[in-house]
Structure formats: C-alpha cells, structure tokens
Amino acid sequence: MTSNKDKYGEVFTPVELVKDMLNDALVVCGGEELRGCKRIFEPGAGRGVFYETFFEEGGCGWEVDTYIMNEINEEHGDHLRGLVAGAGAGGLGEDEVMIQDLFSVQL
C-alpha cells in the first residue's frame, strides 16, 4: 500500500515550526510590505495547519482578504472545507479550498 508521503509527498509541519516560519517571513521579507499582502495562496495545504495557525495568531498582523488553500489529496478536502465554512480558526469569509494538482491551478 502506498503512503500519502510516497503518493503526494505529504509531510506534516508542527504548529511551532509554522509559527516560527510566519514570524520569520515578516522579518526576512520586510514586515510592512508583507503585512499589506491581500491574498495568500497555499500550494499544498495538507490538513490546514498553516491556515489554522495563521488565524490563531491573529493573522500575524497581515491585512489578508483572501486565503486560498490548494491540496492534491482529496482525503483532506472535507476537513479543509470544514475549516473554511466554520471559520473555526477565524477565517475571512473569502477563503477558498481547491482540490487539484498544483500545476492545474488557475487563479
């Protein structure tokens, strides 16, 4: 049986690492310019750890209007749509889930 790691390259990122990555992005990429980003596209959303962490951290001070999660593994679709629909992490209302190969995405 093929694992999701073998099939999709799926590797889960711990929440603490996600927090560090979001904070580092503000420092490395220029805080004020990055905070003005209106749209986030996540190419491999997995189970939505970045989405949940982003909003649990209060959006990290970013002025995002839309957060789009793309995921190739259909098994995660219902969970991701549940995050967005329930705005369980404080979503934006314009958030979207796309279940498709990254190279098929048209924004």
Coordinates of C-alpha atoms in Angstrom, one line a residue:
M1 CA 0.0 0.0 0.0
T2 CA 1.3 3.4 -1.0
S3 CA 1.5 6.0 1.8
N4 CA 0.4 9.6 1.4
K5 CA 4.1 10.6 1.8
D6 CA 5.0 8.4 -1.1
K7 CA 2.0 9.3 -3.3
Y8 CA 1.8 13.1 -2.6
G9 CA 5.0 14.0 -0.8
E10 CA 2.9 14.7 2.3
V11 CA 4.8 15.7 5.4
F12 CA 3.0 17.4 8.3
T13 CA 4.6 20.5 9.7
P14 CA 4.4 21.0 13.5
V15 CA 2.5 24.1 14.7
E16 CA 5.5 25.6 16.5
L17 CA 7.5 25.4 13.3
V18 CA 4.6 27.1 11.4
K19 CA 4.6 29.9 13.9
D20 CA 8.4 30.4 13.5
M21 CA 8.0 30.4 9.7
L22 CA 5.3 33.0 9.8
N23 CA 7.3 35.2 12.1
D24 CA 10.4 34.7 10.1
A25 CA 8.6 35.6 6.9
L26 CA 7.8 39.0 8.4
V27 CA 11.4 39.6 9.3
V28 CA 13.1 38.3 6.2
C29 CA 10.6 39.6 3.6
G30 CA 10.0 43.0 5.2
G31 CA 7.3 43.3 7.7
E32 CA 5.3 46.3 6.5
E33 CA 5.3 45.2 2.8
L34 CA 4.4 41.6 3.6
R35 CA 1.7 42.7 6.1
G36 CA 0.0 44.6 3.2
C37 CA -0.4 41.3 1.3
K38 CA -4.1 40.9 0.5
R39 CA -4.1 37.3 -0.8
I40 CA -2.4 34.2 0.4
F41 CA -2.1 31.1 -1.8
E42 CA -1.0 27.9 -0.1
P43 CA 0.1 25.4 -2.7
G44 CA -0.1 22.2 -0.5
A45 CA -2.5 22.8 2.4
G46 CA -2.4 19.2 3.8
R47 CA -4.8 19.3 6.8
G48 CA -4.7 23.1 7.1
V49 CA -2.1 23.6 9.8
F50 CA -0.8 26.9 8.3
Y51 CA -4.4 28.2 7.9
E52 CA -5.3 27.4 11.4
T53 CA -2.1 28.7 12.9
F54 CA -2.2 31.9 10.8
F55 CA -5.6 32.8 12.2
E56 CA -5.0 31.6 15.7
E57 CA -2.1 34.0 15.7
G58 CA -4.4 36.8 14.8
G59 CA -3.4 36.8 11.1
C60 CA 0.1 37.8 12.2
G61 CA -0.8 41.4 11.7
W62 CA -1.3 40.9 7.9
E63 CA -4.2 42.6 6.1
V64 CA -5.2 39.5 4.2
D65 CA -8.6 39.5 2.4
T66 CA -8.4 36.0 0.9
Y67 CA -6.7 32.8 1.9
I68 CA -6.7 30.1 -0.8
M69 CA -5.7 26.5 0.2
N70 CA -4.8 24.1 -2.6
E71 CA -4.5 20.4 -1.9
I72 CA -3.9 17.5 -4.2
N73 CA -5.1 14.8 -1.7
E74 CA -8.9 14.6 -1.9
E75 CA -8.9 12.9 1.5
H76 CA -8.3 16.3 3.1
G77 CA -11.0 18.1 1.2
D78 CA -13.8 17.8 3.7
H79 CA -11.6 18.8 6.6
L80 CA -10.3 21.9 4.8
R81 CA -13.7 22.9 3.6
G82 CA -14.9 22.5 7.2
L83 CA -12.2 24.9 8.4
V84 CA -13.2 27.5 5.9
A85 CA -17.0 27.0 6.3
G86 CA -16.9 27.0 10.1
A87 CA -14.2 29.7 10.2
G88 CA -13.0 27.6 13.1
A89 CA -9.7 29.5 13.1
G90 CA -11.3 32.9 12.4
G91 CA -11.2 32.9 8.6
L92 CA -12.0 35.7 6.4
G93 CA -15.2 34.7 4.6
E94 CA -13.5 34.9 1.2
D95 CA -11.3 31.9 1.9
E96 CA -11.3 29.0 -0.6
V97 CA -10.3 25.4 -0.9
M98 CA -9.2 23.9 -4.2
I99 CA -8.6 20.2 -4.6
Q100 CA -6.3 19.7 -7.6
D101 CA -2.8 19.3 -8.7
L102 CA -0.8 22.5 -8.2
F103 CA 0.1 22.6 -11.9
S104 CA -3.6 22.7 -12.8
V105 CA -4.4 25.7 -10.7
Q106 CA -5.8 28.8 -12.4
L107 CA -6.1 31.8 -10.2

